Tab-separated table of C-alpha atoms in Angstrom:
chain	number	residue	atom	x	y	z
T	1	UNK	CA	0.000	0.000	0.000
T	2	UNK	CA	1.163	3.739	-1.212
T	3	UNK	CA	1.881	5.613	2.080
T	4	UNK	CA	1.142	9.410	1.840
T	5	UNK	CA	4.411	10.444	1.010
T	6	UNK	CA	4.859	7.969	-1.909
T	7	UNK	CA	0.930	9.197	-3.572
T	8	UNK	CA	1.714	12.761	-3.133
T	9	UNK	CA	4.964	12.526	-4.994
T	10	UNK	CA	3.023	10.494	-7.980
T	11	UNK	CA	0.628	13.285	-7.754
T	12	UNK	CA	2.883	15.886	-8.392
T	13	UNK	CA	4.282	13.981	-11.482
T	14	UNK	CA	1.339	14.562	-13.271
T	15	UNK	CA	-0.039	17.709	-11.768
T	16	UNK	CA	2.473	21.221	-12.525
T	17	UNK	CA	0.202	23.740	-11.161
T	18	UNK	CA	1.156	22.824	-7.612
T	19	UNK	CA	2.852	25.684	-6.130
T	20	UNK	CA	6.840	24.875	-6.284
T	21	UNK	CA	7.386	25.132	-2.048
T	22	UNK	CA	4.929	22.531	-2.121
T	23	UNK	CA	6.745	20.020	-4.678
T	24	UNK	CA	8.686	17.196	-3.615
T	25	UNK	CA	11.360	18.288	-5.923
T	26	UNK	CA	11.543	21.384	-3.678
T	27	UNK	CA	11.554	20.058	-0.552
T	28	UNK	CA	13.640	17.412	-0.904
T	29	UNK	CA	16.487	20.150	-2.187
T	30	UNK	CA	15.749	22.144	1.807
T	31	UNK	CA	14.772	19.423	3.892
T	32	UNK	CA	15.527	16.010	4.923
T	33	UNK	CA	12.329	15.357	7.203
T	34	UNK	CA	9.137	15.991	5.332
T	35	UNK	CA	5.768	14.133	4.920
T	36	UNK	CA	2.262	15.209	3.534
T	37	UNK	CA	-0.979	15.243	5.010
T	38	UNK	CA	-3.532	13.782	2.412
T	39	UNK	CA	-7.206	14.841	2.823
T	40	UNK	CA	-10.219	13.360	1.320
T	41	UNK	CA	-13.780	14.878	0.690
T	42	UNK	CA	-15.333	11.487	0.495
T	43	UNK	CA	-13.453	9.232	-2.023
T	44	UNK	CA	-12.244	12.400	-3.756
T	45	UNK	CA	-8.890	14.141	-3.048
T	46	UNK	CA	-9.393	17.392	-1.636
T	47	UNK	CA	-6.207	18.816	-0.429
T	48	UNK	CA	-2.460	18.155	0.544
T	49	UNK	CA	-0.749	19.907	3.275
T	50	UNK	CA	3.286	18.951	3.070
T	51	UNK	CA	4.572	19.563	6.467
T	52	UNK	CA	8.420	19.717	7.611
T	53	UNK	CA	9.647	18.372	11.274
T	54	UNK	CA	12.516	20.282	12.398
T	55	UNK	CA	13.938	19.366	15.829
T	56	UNK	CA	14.366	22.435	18.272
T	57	UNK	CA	15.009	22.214	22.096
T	58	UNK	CA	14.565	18.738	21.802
T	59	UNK	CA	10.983	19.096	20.330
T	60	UNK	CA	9.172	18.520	17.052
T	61	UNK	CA	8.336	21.673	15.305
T	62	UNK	CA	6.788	22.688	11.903
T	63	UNK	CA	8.004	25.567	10.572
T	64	UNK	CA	8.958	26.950	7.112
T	65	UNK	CA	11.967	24.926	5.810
T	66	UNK	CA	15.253	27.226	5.014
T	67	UNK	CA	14.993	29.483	1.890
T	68	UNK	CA	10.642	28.698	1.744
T	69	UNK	CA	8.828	31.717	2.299
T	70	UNK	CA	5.368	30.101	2.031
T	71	UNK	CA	4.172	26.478	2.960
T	72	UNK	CA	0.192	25.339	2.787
T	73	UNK	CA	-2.517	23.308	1.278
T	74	UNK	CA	-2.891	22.649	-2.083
T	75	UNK	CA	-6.748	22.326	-2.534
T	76	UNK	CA	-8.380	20.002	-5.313
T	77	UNK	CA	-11.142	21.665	-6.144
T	78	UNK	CA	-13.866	19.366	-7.594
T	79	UNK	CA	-14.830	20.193	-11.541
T	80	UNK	CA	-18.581	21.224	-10.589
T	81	UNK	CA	-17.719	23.300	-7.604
T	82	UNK	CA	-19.661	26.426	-8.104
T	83	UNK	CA	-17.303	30.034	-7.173
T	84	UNK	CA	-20.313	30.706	-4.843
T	85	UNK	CA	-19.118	27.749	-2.799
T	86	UNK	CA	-15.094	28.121	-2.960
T	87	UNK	CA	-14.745	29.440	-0.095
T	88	UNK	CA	-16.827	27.238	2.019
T	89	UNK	CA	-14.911	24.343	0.582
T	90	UNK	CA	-11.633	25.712	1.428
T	91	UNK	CA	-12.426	26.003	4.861
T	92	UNK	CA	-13.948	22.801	5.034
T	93	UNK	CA	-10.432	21.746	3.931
T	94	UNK	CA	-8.334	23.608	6.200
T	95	UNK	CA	-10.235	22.697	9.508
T	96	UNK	CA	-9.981	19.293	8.118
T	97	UNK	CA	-6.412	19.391	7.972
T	98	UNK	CA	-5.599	21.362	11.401
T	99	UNK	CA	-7.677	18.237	13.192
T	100	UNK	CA	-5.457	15.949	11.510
T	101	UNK	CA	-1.957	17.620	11.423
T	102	UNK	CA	0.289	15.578	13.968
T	103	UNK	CA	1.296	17.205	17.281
T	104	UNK	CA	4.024	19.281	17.271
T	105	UNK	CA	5.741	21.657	20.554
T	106	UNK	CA	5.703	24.747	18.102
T	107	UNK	CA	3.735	25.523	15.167
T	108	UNK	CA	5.370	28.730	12.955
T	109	UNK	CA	4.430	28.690	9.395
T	110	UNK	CA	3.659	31.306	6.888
T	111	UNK	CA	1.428	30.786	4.261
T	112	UNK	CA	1.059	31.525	0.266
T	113	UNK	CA	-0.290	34.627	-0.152
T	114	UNK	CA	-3.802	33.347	-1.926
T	115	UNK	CA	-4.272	31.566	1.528
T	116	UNK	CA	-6.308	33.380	4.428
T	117	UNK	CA	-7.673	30.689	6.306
T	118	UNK	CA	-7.877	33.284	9.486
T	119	UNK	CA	-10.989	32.130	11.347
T	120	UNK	CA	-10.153	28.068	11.437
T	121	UNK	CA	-6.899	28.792	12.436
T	122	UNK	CA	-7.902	31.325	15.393
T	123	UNK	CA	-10.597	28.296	16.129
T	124	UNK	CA	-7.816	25.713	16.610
T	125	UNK	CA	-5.589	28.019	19.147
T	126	UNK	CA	-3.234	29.721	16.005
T	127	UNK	CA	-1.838	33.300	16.667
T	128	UNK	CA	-2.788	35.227	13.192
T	129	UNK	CA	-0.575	37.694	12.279
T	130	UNK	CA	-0.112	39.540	9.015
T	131	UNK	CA	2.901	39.483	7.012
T	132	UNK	CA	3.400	41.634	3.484
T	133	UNK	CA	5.173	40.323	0.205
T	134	UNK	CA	5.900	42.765	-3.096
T	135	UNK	CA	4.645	40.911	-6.105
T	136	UNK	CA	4.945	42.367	-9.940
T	137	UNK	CA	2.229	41.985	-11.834
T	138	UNK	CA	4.578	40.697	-15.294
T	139	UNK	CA	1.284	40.480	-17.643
T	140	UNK	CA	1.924	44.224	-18.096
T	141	UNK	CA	4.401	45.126	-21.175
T	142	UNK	CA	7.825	46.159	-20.838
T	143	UNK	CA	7.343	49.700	-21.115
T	144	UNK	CA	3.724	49.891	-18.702
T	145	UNK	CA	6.324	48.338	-15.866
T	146	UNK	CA	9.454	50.634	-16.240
T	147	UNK	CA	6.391	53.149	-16.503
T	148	UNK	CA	4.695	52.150	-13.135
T	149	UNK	CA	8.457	52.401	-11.396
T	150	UNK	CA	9.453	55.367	-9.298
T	151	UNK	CA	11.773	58.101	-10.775
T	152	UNK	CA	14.376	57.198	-8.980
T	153	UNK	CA	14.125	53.422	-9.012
T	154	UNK	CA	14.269	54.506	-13.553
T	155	UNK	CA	17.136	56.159	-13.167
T	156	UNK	CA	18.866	53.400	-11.645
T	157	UNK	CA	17.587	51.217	-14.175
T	158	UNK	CA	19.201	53.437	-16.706
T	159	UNK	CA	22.095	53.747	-15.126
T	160	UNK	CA	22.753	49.600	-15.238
T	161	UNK	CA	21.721	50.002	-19.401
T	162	UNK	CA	24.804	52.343	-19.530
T	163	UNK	CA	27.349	50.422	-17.365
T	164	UNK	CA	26.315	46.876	-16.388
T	165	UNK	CA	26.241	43.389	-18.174
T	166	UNK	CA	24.061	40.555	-16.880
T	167	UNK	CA	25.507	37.563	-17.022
T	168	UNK	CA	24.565	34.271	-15.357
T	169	UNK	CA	26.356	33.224	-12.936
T	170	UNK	CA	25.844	29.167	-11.329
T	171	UNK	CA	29.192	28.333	-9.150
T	172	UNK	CA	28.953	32.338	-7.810
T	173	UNK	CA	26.792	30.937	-4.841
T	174	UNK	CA	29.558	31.693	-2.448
T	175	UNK	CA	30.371	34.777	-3.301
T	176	UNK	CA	26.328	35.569	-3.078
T	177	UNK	CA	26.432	34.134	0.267
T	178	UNK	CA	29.628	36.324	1.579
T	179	UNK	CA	28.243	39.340	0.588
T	180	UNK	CA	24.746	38.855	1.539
T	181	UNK	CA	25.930	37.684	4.845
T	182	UNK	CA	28.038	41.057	5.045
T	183	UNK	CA	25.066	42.914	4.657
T	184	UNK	CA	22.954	41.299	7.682
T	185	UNK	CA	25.356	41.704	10.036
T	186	UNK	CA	25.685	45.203	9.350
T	187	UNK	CA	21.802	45.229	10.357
T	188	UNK	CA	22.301	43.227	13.445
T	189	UNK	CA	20.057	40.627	11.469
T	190	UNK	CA	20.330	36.664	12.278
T	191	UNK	CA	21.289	34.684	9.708
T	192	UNK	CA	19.469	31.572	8.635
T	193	UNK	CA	21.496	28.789	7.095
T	194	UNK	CA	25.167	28.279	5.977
T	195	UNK	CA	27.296	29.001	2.713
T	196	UNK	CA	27.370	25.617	2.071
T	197	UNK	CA	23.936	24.508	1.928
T	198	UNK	CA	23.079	27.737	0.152
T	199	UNK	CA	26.006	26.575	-2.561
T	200	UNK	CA	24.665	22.720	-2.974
T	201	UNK	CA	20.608	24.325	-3.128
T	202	UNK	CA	21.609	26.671	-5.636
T	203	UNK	CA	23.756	24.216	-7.552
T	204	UNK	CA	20.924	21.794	-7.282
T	205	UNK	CA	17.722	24.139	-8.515
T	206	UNK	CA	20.003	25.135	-11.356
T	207	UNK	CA	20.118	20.970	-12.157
T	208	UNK	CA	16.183	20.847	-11.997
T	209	UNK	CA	15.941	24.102	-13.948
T	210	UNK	CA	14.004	25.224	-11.282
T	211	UNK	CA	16.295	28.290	-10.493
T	212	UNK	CA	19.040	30.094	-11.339
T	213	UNK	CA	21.700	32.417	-10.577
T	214	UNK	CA	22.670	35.842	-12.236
T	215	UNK	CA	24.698	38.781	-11.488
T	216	UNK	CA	25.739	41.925	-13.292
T	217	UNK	CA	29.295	43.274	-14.073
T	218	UNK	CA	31.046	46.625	-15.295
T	219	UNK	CA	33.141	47.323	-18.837
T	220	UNK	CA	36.390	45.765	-16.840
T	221	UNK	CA	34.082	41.944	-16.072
T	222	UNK	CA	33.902	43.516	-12.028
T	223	UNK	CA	30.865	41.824	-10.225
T	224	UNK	CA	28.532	44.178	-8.472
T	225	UNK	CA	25.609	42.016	-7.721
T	226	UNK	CA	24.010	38.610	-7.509
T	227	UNK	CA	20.300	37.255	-7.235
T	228	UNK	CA	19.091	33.520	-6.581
T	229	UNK	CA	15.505	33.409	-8.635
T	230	UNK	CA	13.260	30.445	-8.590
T	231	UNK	CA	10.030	29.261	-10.458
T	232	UNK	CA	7.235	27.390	-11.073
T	233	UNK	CA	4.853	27.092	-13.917
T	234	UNK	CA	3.241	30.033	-12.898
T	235	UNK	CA	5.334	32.223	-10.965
T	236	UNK	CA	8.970	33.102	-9.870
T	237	UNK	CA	10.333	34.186	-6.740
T	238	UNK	CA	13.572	36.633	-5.874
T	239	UNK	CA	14.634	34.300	-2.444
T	240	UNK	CA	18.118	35.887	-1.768
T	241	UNK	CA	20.381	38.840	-3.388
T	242	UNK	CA	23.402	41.337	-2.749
T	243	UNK	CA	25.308	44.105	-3.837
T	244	UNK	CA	29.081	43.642	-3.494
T	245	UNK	CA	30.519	45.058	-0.487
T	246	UNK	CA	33.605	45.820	-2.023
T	247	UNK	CA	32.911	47.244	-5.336
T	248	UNK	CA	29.757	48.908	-4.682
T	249	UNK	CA	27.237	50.156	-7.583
T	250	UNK	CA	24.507	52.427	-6.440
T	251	UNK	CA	22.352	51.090	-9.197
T	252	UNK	CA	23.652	46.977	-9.619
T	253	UNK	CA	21.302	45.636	-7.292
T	254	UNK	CA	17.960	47.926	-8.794
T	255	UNK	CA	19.175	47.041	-12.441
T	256	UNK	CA	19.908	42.956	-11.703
T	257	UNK	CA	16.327	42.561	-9.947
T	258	UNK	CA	14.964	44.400	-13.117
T	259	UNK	CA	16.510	41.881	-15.575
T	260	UNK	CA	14.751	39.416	-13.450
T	261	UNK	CA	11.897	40.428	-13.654
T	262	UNK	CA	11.606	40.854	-17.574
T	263	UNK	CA	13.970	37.246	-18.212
T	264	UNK	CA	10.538	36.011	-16.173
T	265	UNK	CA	7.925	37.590	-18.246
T	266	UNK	CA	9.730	36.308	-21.313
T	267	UNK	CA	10.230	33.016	-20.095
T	268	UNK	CA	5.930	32.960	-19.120
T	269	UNK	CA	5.422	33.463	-15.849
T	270	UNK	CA	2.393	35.253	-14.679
T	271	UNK	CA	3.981	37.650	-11.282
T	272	UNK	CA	8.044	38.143	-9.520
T	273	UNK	CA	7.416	37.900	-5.490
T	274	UNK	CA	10.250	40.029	-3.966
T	275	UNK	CA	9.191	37.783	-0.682
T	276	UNK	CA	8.729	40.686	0.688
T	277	UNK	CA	9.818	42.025	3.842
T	278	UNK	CA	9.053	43.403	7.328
T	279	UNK	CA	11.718	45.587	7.153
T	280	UNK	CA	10.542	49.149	6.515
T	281	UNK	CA	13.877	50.247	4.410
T	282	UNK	CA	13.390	46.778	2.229
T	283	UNK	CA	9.950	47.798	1.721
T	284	UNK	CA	10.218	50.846	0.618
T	285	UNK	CA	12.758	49.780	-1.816
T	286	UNK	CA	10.997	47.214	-3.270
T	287	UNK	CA	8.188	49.461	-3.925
T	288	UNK	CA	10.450	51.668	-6.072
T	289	UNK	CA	9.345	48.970	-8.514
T	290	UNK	CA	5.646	48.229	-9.914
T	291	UNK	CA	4.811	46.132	-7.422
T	292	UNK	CA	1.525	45.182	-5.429
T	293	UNK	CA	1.721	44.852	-1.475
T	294	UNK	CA	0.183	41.564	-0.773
T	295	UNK	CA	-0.677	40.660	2.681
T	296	UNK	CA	-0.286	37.080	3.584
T	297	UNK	CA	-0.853	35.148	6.889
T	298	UNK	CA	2.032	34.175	9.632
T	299	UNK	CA	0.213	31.371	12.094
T	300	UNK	CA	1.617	30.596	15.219
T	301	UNK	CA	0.929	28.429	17.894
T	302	UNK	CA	2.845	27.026	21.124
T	303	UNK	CA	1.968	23.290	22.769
T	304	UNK	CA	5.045	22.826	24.667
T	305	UNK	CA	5.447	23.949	27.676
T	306	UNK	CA	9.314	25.349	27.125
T	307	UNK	CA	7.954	27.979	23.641
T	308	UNK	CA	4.752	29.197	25.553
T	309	UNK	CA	7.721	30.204	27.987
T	310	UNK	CA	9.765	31.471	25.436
T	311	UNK	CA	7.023	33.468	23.382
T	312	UNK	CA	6.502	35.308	26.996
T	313	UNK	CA	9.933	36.825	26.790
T	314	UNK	CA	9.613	37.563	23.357
C-alpha cells in the first residue's frame, strides 16, 4: 500500500500547477524530514498539506523549511464546484487538515499569499498575524512596468543600461552568500542557514531548472551584484540577493532585480514575489518597482510547555 508520502509525490508527477514550495522536488532540495498530510472529501482528493519536522530544544516543530517563504494546502477543487461555494470548501479543507496535522511543541508557518484561512486557524488556538510580500504583476508590457516604477528606481535602471552586463552566474553561490551575509550583520540581522547549503541548493535548482543564478558586471568583467531566482509554472520568486561590499554600484542591485523580472515575463510566468519584507527600508525599496503589497498570513501556535515560555519573553 502507497503511504502518503509515496501518492503525493506520484501526484505531483502529473499535476504542474502545484505551487513549487509545495513540490517534492523542492523540498527534498531544503529538507531532509518531510511528509504530507492527504485529505479526502469522500473518495475524492481534496487537499495536501506537506509539512516539515525540524527538531528544536529537543521538540518537534513545523516551521517553514530554510529558503521557503510560504508552505500550505494545495486544494483540489472538484470540476462542478460552483465560485459561490469556494470558499466554504476551502475552509472545510483547512479545519480538516488542522484536526489531523500531527502534534508538534511549536507551530510557525507562513502561508502563500492566496491563503487566508484566518478564522479556522484562530478556532484551533493559532496566533494570526499579518505578514506583506511585493509581487509584480509581469502580464503588463515592458514599457507599462518601467512606466509604473518610481523616478528614482528609472534612473537606476538606466544607469545599469549604460554600465552593467548581466551575465549568469551558477558556481557564484559563495560569493552571493559572503556578501549577503556582510550585509545582515551590518543590520544586526540573524542569519538563517550556511554558505554551504546555500552553494549545494543553488547548484541543485540550477540541475532541476528550477532556479538560477545571475549577477551583473562593469566594462572591466567587475561583479557588483548577484540574485538567486526560482520558479514554477506560474510564478517566480527573488529568495536571496546582494550588492558587493567591495565594489559597490549604487544602481547593480535595482538594475539585476529588473533583468529578473523581464527574463521572467519572457520566459511565461504570470507575477516576480520580492518575498517581501518586514523591514521598513526593504519595503520601501521594493516598492520603487511596480509592485503590489500583498498581505499574507504568519500562524503561530505554542503546545510545549518550554515555547509558551519562550514566546513570553519575546
Amino acid at each position: 500500500m502507497q503511504s502518503n508520502k509515496e501518492r503525493y509525490i506520484e501526484i505531483c508527477s502529473r499535476d504542474t500547477s502545484i505551487p513549487l514550495f509545495l513540490q517534492p522536488l523542492w523540498l527534498d532540495l531544503v529538507t531532509s524530514d518531510w511528509d504530507v498530510l492527504l485529505l479526502y472529501n469522500g473518495s475524492a482528493l481534496s487537499g495536501a498539506l506537506p509539512y516539515h519536522t525540524s527538531v528544536l530544544k529537543k521538540t518537534a516543530c513545523f516551521i517553514n523549511p530554510i529558503w521557503t517563504p510560504y508552505v500550505g494546502i494545495h486544494i483540489f477543487y472538484p470540476s462542478d464546484l460552483k465560485e459561490s461555494n469556494k470558499a466554504r470548501f476551502e475552509e472545510q479543507v483547512w479545519l480538516q487538515a488542522l484536526e489531523q496535522l500531527p502534534s508538534f511543541a511549536k507551530i510557525h508557518i507562513g502561508l502563500f499569499p492566496s491563503q487566508l484561512p484566518a478564522a479556522s486557524l484562530r478556532a484551533h488556538g493559532f496566533q494570526v498575524l499579518a505578514r506583506q510580500t511585493f509581487v509584480v504583476d509581469l502580464w503588463q508590457d515592458e514599457a507599462s512596468l518601467l512606466a509604473a516604477c518610481k523616478d528614482s528606481t528609472k534612473r537606476h535602471i538606466q544607469a545599469g543600461q549604460k554600465h552593467l552586463l548581466l551575465q549568469e552566474a551558477p558556481h557564484d553561490a559563495l560569493l552571493l552568500w559572503k556578501h549577503y551575509a556582510t550585509t545582515l550583520q551590518e543590520k544586526n540581522t540573524t542569519i538563517l542557514g550556511s554558505a554551504s547549503a546555500l552553494a549545494k541548493v543553488v547548484a541543485q535548482s540550477i540541475a532541476l531548472h528550477i532556479g538560477a543564478l545571475y549577477k551583473v558586471v562593469d566594462e572591466q568583467g567587475v561583479a557588483h551584484a548577484w540574485a538567486w531566482v526560482v520558479w514554477d509554472e506560474q510564478r517566480a520568486y527573488y529568495l536571496m540577493g546582494a550588492r558587493s561590499s567591495e565594489a559597490p554600484h549604487a544602481s547593480a542591485l535595482t538594475y539585476l532585480l529588473w533583468q529578473m523580472m523581464l527574463l521572467q515575463k519572457s520566459k511565461g510566468k504570470m507575477s516576480f514575489d520580492l518575498e517581501g519584507s518586514m523591514d521598513q527600508g526593504v519595503a520601501n525599496y521594493y516598492q520603487g518597482f511596480p509592485t503590489q503589497k500583498t498581505m499574507y498570513v504568519a500562524a503561530q501556535k505554542n503546545s510545549h510547555w518550554l515555547w509558551k515560555l519562550r514566546a513570553l519573553f519575546q
